[in-house]
Coordinates of C-alpha atoms (C1' of nucleotides) in Angstrom, one line a residue:
Chain A
M27 CA 120.2 131.4 104.8
T28 CA 120.4 127.7 104.2
K29 CA 120.9 125.6 107.3
I30 CA 124.0 123.7 107.7
L31 CA 123.0 120.1 107.6
Q32 CA 125.6 118.0 109.3
R33 CA 125.1 114.6 108.0
N34 CA 125.4 111.6 110.1
L35 CA 127.2 108.6 108.7
Y36 CA 124.2 106.4 109.1
R37 CA 122.1 108.8 107.1
E38 CA 124.7 109.0 104.4
V39 CA 124.8 105.2 104.2
A40 CA 121.0 104.9 104.2
D41 CA 120.8 107.3 101.2
R42 CA 123.5 105.5 99.3
I43 CA 121.7 102.2 99.8
G44 CA 118.5 103.8 98.8
D45 CA 120.2 104.9 95.5
L46 CA 121.4 101.3 95.0
I47 CA 117.9 100.1 95.4
E48 CA 116.4 102.8 93.2
H49 CA 118.8 102.0 90.4
G50 CA 118.3 98.3 90.7
E51 CA 121.9 97.5 91.8
L52 CA 120.3 95.9 94.7
A53 CA 117.6 93.8 93.2
P54 CA 114.1 93.3 94.7
G55 CA 114.1 90.4 97.1
E56 CA 117.9 90.3 97.1
R57 CA 119.5 89.5 100.3
I58 CA 121.6 92.4 101.6
S59 CA 124.9 91.3 103.0
E60 CA 126.2 93.6 105.7
K61 CA 129.8 92.7 105.2
Q62 CA 129.6 93.4 101.5
L63 CA 128.1 96.8 101.9
C64 CA 130.6 97.6 104.7
D65 CA 133.4 96.9 102.3
R66 CA 131.8 98.8 99.6
F67 CA 131.2 102.0 101.6
G68 CA 134.2 101.6 103.8
V69 CA 132.3 101.9 107.1
S70 CA 132.0 99.6 110.0
R71 CA 128.9 97.5 110.7
T72 CA 127.5 99.9 113.3
P73 CA 126.5 102.8 111.1
L74 CA 125.5 100.4 108.3
R75 CA 123.2 98.5 110.6
E76 CA 121.7 101.7 111.8
A77 CA 121.0 102.6 108.2
L78 CA 119.3 99.3 107.6
K79 CA 117.0 99.9 110.6
V80 CA 116.1 103.3 109.2
L81 CA 115.5 102.0 105.7
A82 CA 113.3 99.3 107.1
T83 CA 111.2 102.0 108.9
E84 CA 111.0 103.9 105.6
G85 CA 109.7 100.8 103.9
L86 CA 112.5 100.2 101.4
I87 CA 113.9 97.0 102.9
E88 CA 112.6 94.4 105.3
L89 CA 114.5 92.9 108.2
L90 CA 114.2 89.2 109.0
P91 CA 115.4 88.6 112.5
N92 CA 118.7 86.8 112.6
R93 CA 118.5 86.4 108.9
G94 CA 119.5 89.8 107.7
A95 CA 117.8 92.3 105.4
R96 CA 116.4 92.2 101.9
V97 CA 115.1 94.7 99.4
V98 CA 111.3 94.9 99.6
R99 CA 109.7 93.3 96.6
L100 CA 107.0 95.5 95.2
T101 CA 103.8 93.7 94.4
L102 CA 101.2 95.1 92.1
K103 CA 98.8 95.5 95.0
N104 CA 101.5 97.3 97.0
V105 CA 102.2 99.8 94.3
K106 CA 98.5 100.3 93.6
D107 CA 97.9 100.9 97.3
T108 CA 100.7 103.4 97.3
Y109 CA 99.3 105.2 94.3
D110 CA 95.9 105.5 95.8
L111 CA 97.5 107.0 98.9
M112 CA 99.5 109.4 96.9
A113 CA 96.5 110.5 94.9
A114 CA 94.7 111.3 98.2
L115 CA 97.7 113.3 99.4
E116 CA 97.8 115.2 96.2
G117 CA 94.2 116.0 96.6
L118 CA 94.8 117.4 100.0
S119 CA 97.8 119.3 98.8
G120 CA 95.6 121.0 96.2
E121 CA 92.9 121.9 98.7
L122 CA 95.4 123.4 101.0
A123 CA 97.4 125.1 98.3
C124 CA 94.3 127.0 97.2
Q125 CA 94.1 128.5 100.7
Y126 CA 97.7 129.6 101.0
I127 CA 99.1 130.1 97.6
S128 CA 100.2 133.6 96.5
D129 CA 99.5 135.2 93.1
A130 CA 103.1 135.0 92.3
E131 CA 103.2 131.3 93.0
I132 CA 100.2 130.7 90.8
A133 CA 101.8 132.7 88.0
A134 CA 104.9 130.5 88.3
I135 CA 102.8 127.4 88.0
R136 CA 101.0 128.8 85.1
Q137 CA 104.3 129.3 83.4
L138 CA 105.3 125.7 84.1
H139 CA 101.9 124.6 82.8
D140 CA 102.3 126.4 79.5
T141 CA 105.8 125.0 79.1
M142 CA 104.4 121.5 79.7
L143 CA 101.7 122.1 77.1
E144 CA 104.5 123.0 74.7
H145 CA 106.3 119.7 75.4
Y146 CA 103.0 117.9 74.9
R147 CA 102.5 119.4 71.5
N148 CA 106.0 118.3 70.6
R149 CA 105.5 114.9 72.2
D150 CA 108.7 115.4 74.2
L151 CA 108.0 112.8 76.8
M152 CA 110.9 113.3 79.2
P153 CA 110.7 117.1 79.4
Y154 CA 107.0 116.7 79.7
F155 CA 107.4 114.4 82.7
Q156 CA 109.9 116.7 84.3
V157 CA 107.8 119.8 84.1
N158 CA 104.7 117.8 85.1
R159 CA 106.6 116.8 88.2
Q160 CA 107.6 120.3 89.0
I161 CA 104.0 121.4 88.8
H162 CA 102.9 118.8 91.3
E163 CA 105.8 119.6 93.5
S164 CA 105.0 123.3 93.4
I165 CA 101.4 122.6 94.5
L166 CA 102.7 120.3 97.3
A167 CA 105.1 123.0 98.5
A168 CA 102.3 125.6 98.4
S169 CA 100.2 123.4 100.7
N170 CA 102.2 124.7 103.6
N171 CA 102.0 121.3 105.3
D172 CA 105.3 119.9 106.3
V173 CA 104.0 116.6 107.5
L174 CA 102.2 116.1 104.2
Q175 CA 105.3 116.8 102.3
E176 CA 107.4 114.4 104.4
M177 CA 104.9 111.6 103.9
Y178 CA 104.5 112.2 100.2
S179 CA 108.2 112.1 99.7
N180 CA 108.5 108.9 101.6
L181 CA 105.9 107.2 99.5
S182 CA 107.5 108.6 96.3
Q183 CA 110.8 107.1 97.4
R184 CA 109.3 103.7 97.9
I185 CA 108.0 103.3 94.3
K186 CA 110.7 105.3 92.6
R187 CA 112.3 102.3 91.0
V188 CA 109.1 101.2 89.2
R189 CA 108.2 104.7 88.3
Y190 CA 111.1 105.0 86.0
S191 CA 109.5 102.9 83.3
K192 CA 106.6 105.0 82.2
K193 CA 104.8 104.4 79.0
M194 CA 102.2 106.8 77.8
T195 CA 99.5 106.0 75.3
E196 CA 98.2 108.9 73.4
R197 CA 94.8 108.5 74.8
Y198 CA 95.9 108.6 78.4
W199 CA 98.3 111.4 77.7
S200 CA 95.7 113.7 76.2
Q201 CA 93.4 113.0 79.2
A202 CA 96.2 113.9 81.6
V203 CA 96.7 117.2 79.8
K204 CA 93.0 117.9 80.0
D205 CA 93.2 117.1 83.8
H206 CA 96.0 119.7 84.0
E207 CA 93.9 122.3 82.2
N208 CA 91.2 121.8 84.8
M209 CA 93.7 121.9 87.6
M210 CA 95.2 125.1 86.4
A211 CA 91.7 126.7 86.1
A212 CA 90.7 125.5 89.6
L213 CA 94.0 126.8 91.0
E214 CA 93.6 130.2 89.4
R215 CA 90.2 130.7 90.9
R216 CA 91.5 129.1 94.1
D217 CA 88.7 126.6 94.1
S218 CA 89.8 124.3 96.9
Q219 CA 87.1 121.6 96.4
S220 CA 87.6 121.4 92.7
L221 CA 91.3 121.2 92.7
G222 CA 91.2 118.6 95.5
Q223 CA 88.8 116.5 93.5
I224 CA 90.7 116.8 90.3
L225 CA 94.0 115.9 91.8
R226 CA 92.5 112.9 93.6
D227 CA 91.0 111.7 90.3
H228 CA 94.0 112.7 88.3
L229 CA 94.7 109.8 86.0
C230 CA 98.4 110.0 85.9
N231 CA 98.8 107.6 88.8
K232 CA 96.1 105.2 87.8
I233 CA 97.2 105.1 84.2
E234 CA 100.7 104.0 85.2
V235 CA 99.3 101.2 87.3
A236 CA 97.8 99.7 84.1
T237 CA 101.2 99.7 82.5
L238 CA 102.9 98.6 85.7
A239 CA 102.1 94.9 85.4
G240 CA 105.2 94.5 83.2
V241 CA 107.7 96.2 85.5
I242 CA 106.7 94.8 88.9
D243 CA 109.2 92.8 90.8
T244 CA 109.0 89.2 89.8
E245 CA 110.4 86.0 91.3
D246 CA 113.0 85.4 88.6
D247 CA 115.8 87.5 90.0
K248 CA 118.7 87.2 92.4
S249 CA 116.4 86.6 95.3
V250 CA 116.5 83.7 97.6
A251 CA 113.4 81.6 97.0
N252 CA 111.8 81.2 100.4
S253 CA 108.2 81.4 101.5
Chain B
M18 CA 98.4 78.7 113.9
T19 CA 99.9 82.0 114.9
K20 CA 103.5 82.6 113.9
I21 CA 106.0 83.4 116.5
L22 CA 107.1 86.9 116.1
Q23 CA 110.6 87.3 117.1
R24 CA 111.1 90.8 118.3
N25 CA 114.3 92.6 117.8
L26 CA 115.8 94.2 120.9
Y27 CA 115.9 97.6 119.1
R28 CA 112.2 97.4 118.2
E29 CA 111.4 96.5 121.8
V30 CA 113.4 99.5 123.1
A31 CA 111.9 101.8 120.5
D32 CA 108.4 100.9 121.6
R33 CA 109.2 101.3 125.2
I34 CA 110.7 104.8 124.6
G35 CA 107.6 105.5 122.5
D36 CA 105.5 104.7 125.6
L37 CA 107.5 106.9 127.8
I38 CA 107.0 109.8 125.3
E39 CA 103.3 109.1 125.0
H40 CA 102.8 109.1 128.8
G41 CA 104.9 112.2 129.3
E42 CA 107.6 110.5 131.2
L43 CA 109.9 111.9 128.6
A44 CA 108.8 115.5 128.3
P45 CA 108.6 117.3 125.0
G46 CA 111.9 119.0 124.2
E47 CA 113.6 117.0 126.9
R48 CA 117.1 115.8 126.2
I49 CA 117.3 112.1 126.0
S50 CA 120.3 110.6 127.7
E51 CA 121.5 107.4 126.2
K52 CA 123.2 106.2 129.4
Q53 CA 120.2 106.8 131.5
L54 CA 117.9 104.8 129.2
C55 CA 120.5 102.1 128.8
D56 CA 120.5 101.7 132.6
R57 CA 116.7 101.8 132.7
F58 CA 116.2 99.2 130.1
G59 CA 119.3 97.1 130.9
V60 CA 120.6 97.1 127.4
S61 CA 123.8 98.4 125.8
R62 CA 124.0 101.5 123.7
T63 CA 124.0 99.7 120.4
P64 CA 120.3 98.6 120.3
L65 CA 119.3 101.8 122.1
R66 CA 120.9 104.0 119.5
E67 CA 119.3 101.9 116.8
A68 CA 116.0 102.5 118.5
L69 CA 116.7 106.3 118.5
K70 CA 117.4 106.3 114.8
V71 CA 114.1 104.5 114.2
L72 CA 112.1 106.8 116.4
A73 CA 113.6 109.8 114.7
T74 CA 112.5 108.4 111.3
E75 CA 109.0 107.9 112.8
G76 CA 109.0 111.5 113.8
L77 CA 108.8 111.0 117.6
I78 CA 112.2 112.4 118.4
E79 CA 114.8 114.5 116.7
L80 CA 118.5 113.8 116.5
L81 CA 121.0 116.7 116.9
P82 CA 124.4 115.6 115.5
N83 CA 126.9 115.1 118.3
R84 CA 124.4 116.5 120.7
G85 CA 122.1 113.6 121.2
A86 CA 118.3 113.3 120.9
R87 CA 115.3 115.1 122.2
V88 CA 111.6 114.5 122.2
V89 CA 109.9 116.3 119.4
R90 CA 108.0 119.4 120.6
L91 CA 104.6 119.5 119.0
T92 CA 103.6 122.9 117.8
L93 CA 100.0 123.9 117.1
K94 CA 100.8 124.0 113.4
N95 CA 102.4 120.7 113.5
V96 CA 99.4 119.1 115.1
K97 CA 97.0 120.8 112.8
D98 CA 99.0 119.6 109.8
T99 CA 98.9 116.1 111.1
Y100 CA 95.1 116.3 111.6
D101 CA 94.6 117.6 108.1
L102 CA 96.5 114.7 106.8
M103 CA 94.7 112.2 108.9
A104 CA 91.4 113.5 107.8
A105 CA 92.5 113.0 104.2
L106 CA 93.6 109.5 104.9
E107 CA 90.3 108.7 106.6
G108 CA 88.5 110.0 103.6
L109 CA 90.4 107.6 101.4
S110 CA 89.8 104.8 103.8
G111 CA 86.1 105.4 103.5
E112 CA 86.2 105.5 99.7
L113 CA 88.1 102.3 99.5
A114 CA 86.1 100.6 102.3
C115 CA 82.9 101.1 100.3
Q116 CA 84.5 99.1 97.5
Y117 CA 85.7 96.2 99.5
I118 CA 83.6 95.9 102.6
S119 CA 81.4 92.8 103.1
D120 CA 77.9 92.8 104.4
A121 CA 79.0 91.1 107.6
E122 CA 81.6 93.8 108.2
I123 CA 79.0 96.6 107.6
A124 CA 76.7 94.8 110.1
A125 CA 79.5 94.8 112.6
I126 CA 80.1 98.5 112.2
R127 CA 76.4 99.1 112.4
Q128 CA 76.5 97.3 115.8
L129 CA 79.3 99.5 117.0
H130 CA 77.5 102.6 115.7
D131 CA 74.4 101.7 117.7
T132 CA 76.5 101.1 120.8
M133 CA 78.2 104.4 120.3
L134 CA 74.8 106.2 120.1
E135 CA 73.8 104.5 123.3
H136 CA 77.0 105.9 125.0
Y137 CA 76.2 109.3 123.5
R138 CA 72.6 109.3 125.0
N139 CA 74.1 108.4 128.4
R140 CA 76.9 111.0 127.9
D141 CA 79.5 108.4 128.7
L142 CA 82.5 110.1 127.2
M143 CA 85.2 107.5 127.5
P144 CA 83.2 104.5 126.3
Y145 CA 81.9 106.8 123.5
F146 CA 85.5 107.6 122.4
Q147 CA 86.5 104.0 122.5
V148 CA 83.7 102.7 120.3
N149 CA 84.1 105.7 118.1
R150 CA 87.7 104.8 117.6
Q151 CA 86.8 101.2 116.8
I152 CA 84.5 102.4 114.1
H153 CA 87.2 104.4 112.4
E154 CA 89.6 101.5 112.8
S155 CA 87.1 99.1 111.3
I156 CA 86.7 101.3 108.2
L157 CA 90.4 101.7 108.0
A158 CA 90.8 97.9 108.1
A159 CA 88.1 97.5 105.5
S160 CA 90.0 99.8 103.1
N161 CA 92.2 96.9 102.3
N162 CA 95.2 99.2 101.9
D163 CA 98.2 98.2 104.0
V164 CA 100.3 101.3 103.1
L165 CA 97.4 103.5 104.2
Q166 CA 97.1 101.7 107.5
E167 CA 100.8 101.9 108.1
M168 CA 100.9 105.7 107.5
Y169 CA 97.8 106.4 109.5
S170 CA 99.1 104.5 112.5
N171 CA 102.4 106.4 112.3
L172 CA 100.6 109.7 112.3
S173 CA 98.4 108.6 115.1
Q174 CA 101.4 107.6 117.1
R175 CA 103.0 111.1 116.7
I176 CA 100.1 113.0 118.2
K177 CA 98.9 110.4 120.7
R178 CA 100.2 112.3 123.7
V179 CA 98.1 115.4 122.9
R180 CA 95.1 113.4 121.9
Y181 CA 94.6 112.1 125.4
S182 CA 93.2 115.4 126.6
K183 CA 90.0 115.7 124.7
K184 CA 87.2 117.9 125.7
M185 CA 83.9 117.8 124.0
T186 CA 81.4 120.6 124.1
E187 CA 77.8 119.5 123.7
R188 CA 77.5 121.3 120.4
Y189 CA 80.5 119.6 118.8
W190 CA 79.5 116.3 120.2
S191 CA 76.1 116.3 118.7
Q192 CA 77.6 117.4 115.3
A193 CA 80.0 114.5 115.5
V194 CA 77.1 112.1 116.1
K195 CA 75.3 113.5 113.1
D196 CA 78.4 113.0 111.0
H197 CA 78.4 109.4 112.1
E198 CA 74.8 108.9 111.2
N199 CA 75.6 110.1 107.7
M200 CA 78.7 108.0 107.6
M201 CA 76.7 104.9 108.5
A202 CA 74.1 105.6 105.9
A203 CA 76.7 106.2 103.2
L204 CA 78.5 103.0 104.2
E205 CA 75.4 100.9 104.1
R206 CA 74.6 102.0 100.6
R207 CA 78.3 101.7 99.7
D208 CA 78.5 105.3 98.5
S209 CA 82.2 105.8 98.1
Q210 CA 82.1 109.5 97.2
S211 CA 79.8 110.4 100.1
L212 CA 81.6 108.5 102.7
G213 CA 84.9 109.8 101.6
Q214 CA 83.6 113.4 101.7
I215 CA 82.0 112.9 105.1
L216 CA 85.1 111.5 106.6
R217 CA 87.3 114.2 105.2
D218 CA 85.1 116.8 106.6
H219 CA 84.4 114.9 109.8
L220 CA 84.7 117.4 112.6
C221 CA 86.2 115.1 115.2
N222 CA 89.7 116.1 114.2
K223 CA 89.1 119.8 113.7
I224 CA 87.2 120.1 116.9
E225 CA 90.1 118.9 118.9
V226 CA 92.4 121.3 117.2
A227 CA 90.2 124.1 118.7
T228 CA 90.7 122.7 122.1
L229 CA 94.3 121.8 121.6
A230 CA 95.8 125.3 122.1
G231 CA 95.9 124.4 125.8
V232 CA 97.7 121.2 125.7
I233 CA 100.4 121.9 123.1
D234 CA 104.0 121.6 124.2
T235 CA 105.2 124.8 125.7
E236 CA 108.6 126.1 126.6
D237 CA 108.3 125.8 130.3
D238 CA 109.3 122.2 130.8
K239 CA 112.5 120.3 131.4
S240 CA 113.7 121.2 128.0
V241 CA 117.0 122.8 127.3
A242 CA 116.4 126.3 125.9
N243 CA 118.3 126.5 122.7
S244 CA 117.2 127.9 119.3
Chain C
dC7 C1' 119.2 57.7 96.1
dA8 C1' 116.8 60.7 99.1
dT9 C1' 116.5 62.3 103.6
dA10 C1' 118.2 63.3 108.2
dT11 C1' 121.8 64.4 111.5
dG12 C1' 125.6 66.9 113.1
dA13 C1' 129.9 69.5 112.7
dA14 C1' 132.0 73.5 110.5
dT15 C1' 131.4 78.0 108.7
dA16 C1' 129.4 82.3 108.1
dT17 C1' 126.3 85.9 109.5
dT18 C1' 123.7 88.5 112.5
dG19 C1' 122.8 90.5 117.4
dA20 C1' 124.6 93.0 121.1
dA21 C1' 128.3 94.6 124.3
dT22 C1' 132.5 96.7 124.7
dT23 C1' 136.2 99.6 123.4
dC24 C1' 138.3 103.5 121.2
dA25 C1' 138.0 108.2 119.2
dT26 C1' 136.1 112.6 118.8
dA27 C1' 133.1 116.4 119.9
dA28 C1' 130.5 119.0 123.4
dT29 C1' 129.8 120.4 128.0
dT30 C1' 131.3 121.7 132.4
dA31 C1' 134.4 123.4 135.9
dC32 C1' 138.2 125.9 136.9
dT33 C1' 141.6 129.2 136.5
dT34 C1' 143.3 133.5 134.8
dT35 C1' 142.9 138.1 133.4
dT36 C1' 141.0 142.5 133.2
Chain D
dA22 C1' 133.3 140.3 140.0
dA23 C1' 132.7 139.3 135.2
dA24 C1' 134.5 137.5 131.1
dA25 C1' 137.5 134.7 128.6
dG26 C1' 140.2 131.0 128.0
dT27 C1' 141.8 126.3 129.2
dA28 C1' 141.7 121.9 131.3
dA29 C1' 138.8 118.1 132.9
dT30 C1' 134.8 115.6 132.3
dT31 C1' 131.1 113.7 130.0
dA32 C1' 128.4 112.2 126.0
dT33 C1' 128.2 110.9 121.4
dG34 C1' 130.0 108.6 116.9
dA35 C1' 132.1 104.6 115.1
dA36 C1' 135.0 100.4 115.2
dT37 C1' 135.9 96.3 117.3
dT38 C1' 135.0 92.2 119.9
dC39 C1' 132.2 88.6 121.8
dA40 C1' 128.0 85.7 121.6
dA41 C1' 124.1 83.7 119.5
dT42 C1' 121.8 82.2 115.5
dA43 C1' 121.5 80.6 110.8
dT44 C1' 123.5 78.3 106.9
dT45 C1' 126.3 75.1 104.6
dC46 C1' 128.5 70.9 103.8
dA47 C1' 129.8 66.4 104.9
dT48 C1' 128.4 62.1 106.6
dA49 C1' 125.3 58.6 108.0
dT50 C1' 121.0 56.1 107.7
dG51 C1' 116.8 54.2 105.9

DNA sequence: CATATGAATATTGAATTCATAATTACTTTT
DNA sequence: AAAAGTAATTATGAATTCAATATTCATATG
């Protein structure tokens, strides 16, 4: 039985704005006009402003008192900080997963793992990423820690827009696959410590940071140029 | 020169409600009446409702569509999950701190550490906790990771109200002090790995969980009894 | 010509009003 | 008297209105 989720208007609006940010329709640093968005979504300012407050709390936009809202501009440091944090959370998810995961769930992840290897052999980047993601999500789910999952998903949300542009050099890619081999092994023997360590050190995240320099929000966009 | 921080009304209200929750004036599970709080704070429903949305995002209350808001009821699992997460974050803070901390900052923490030992020898529980807290906060600050600090403070906020009631058995207390000795040593030789591991395993959190069973939100309060 | 001052405009902050859903109280029926 | 149904009340969701604060633009001044 899936629970009926009655969506509030403000939550709907917040998600929509989140999408706009993710897809770059609202540029980093760009001033967000309430009126404009009200017209666009066909809602009044009340739910829209509630949505802005929520998005600010979630770290996607920032509110300047009496001067409206703007999309958070991601700095290299900011993204790096977020990745460090996510790596730590993944480590924890691995440790916990080892304690709670069932044989069936491990088997399912093994399946995903093998599929991923197949994609790697064929150098199918996008399918590889997709399955890769599923593996990490499965481990996260197996951690049986709701707070962890909530926090991870929030962090993930924040950097989604820079995560799209991933480039993989062969060297990093093969290392990532090796990491995954070790992960799979640690998981199958339910070695909490090992899996935690591997996931914390897993290069995926740190690799990207190296390639991120090129996609980080710069000053040369629609943003207003104030201190 | 310290900049004037112009606080929004909604943020002010959110903090005030947060205090009410922390100090138990708003009981767990208790229905939050908008009108009542509006009268209490002397504000209209608009900023109050914005505050509620934010508090819900921060995990302090939950919103039931068309049925108002209520204070989140902390379950044992919920608190345990949060502690696990905080332990992981502390571990990360330790790892990072080792990379960035200055000699002066280490010296300052050493000072706090020695003060804490003094309180321990005198069995002054409250001063001990206070300094203990300062030590952890100092390491967190030295981590130089804003996102981490933001997340940690959010989690801390959520469980503040059950954290107040701490009991320390002699056995756990002495173990905690030993942990701190090891922490201090690892920090002084800037041993990232060790400090991270020690902080992740640091018993403080887990100890409390054992004693928590007694202070977790129960059903027998002002709450409405619905599923 | 650049900068400063002030009025006009636009935008945000907050209160009020209107609409809708939920809760309560009351009546009716069995 | 208990249950069910209906009306009245109350609370929430959203739009509108009013007030305060920025921003813009024109004008004046050095």
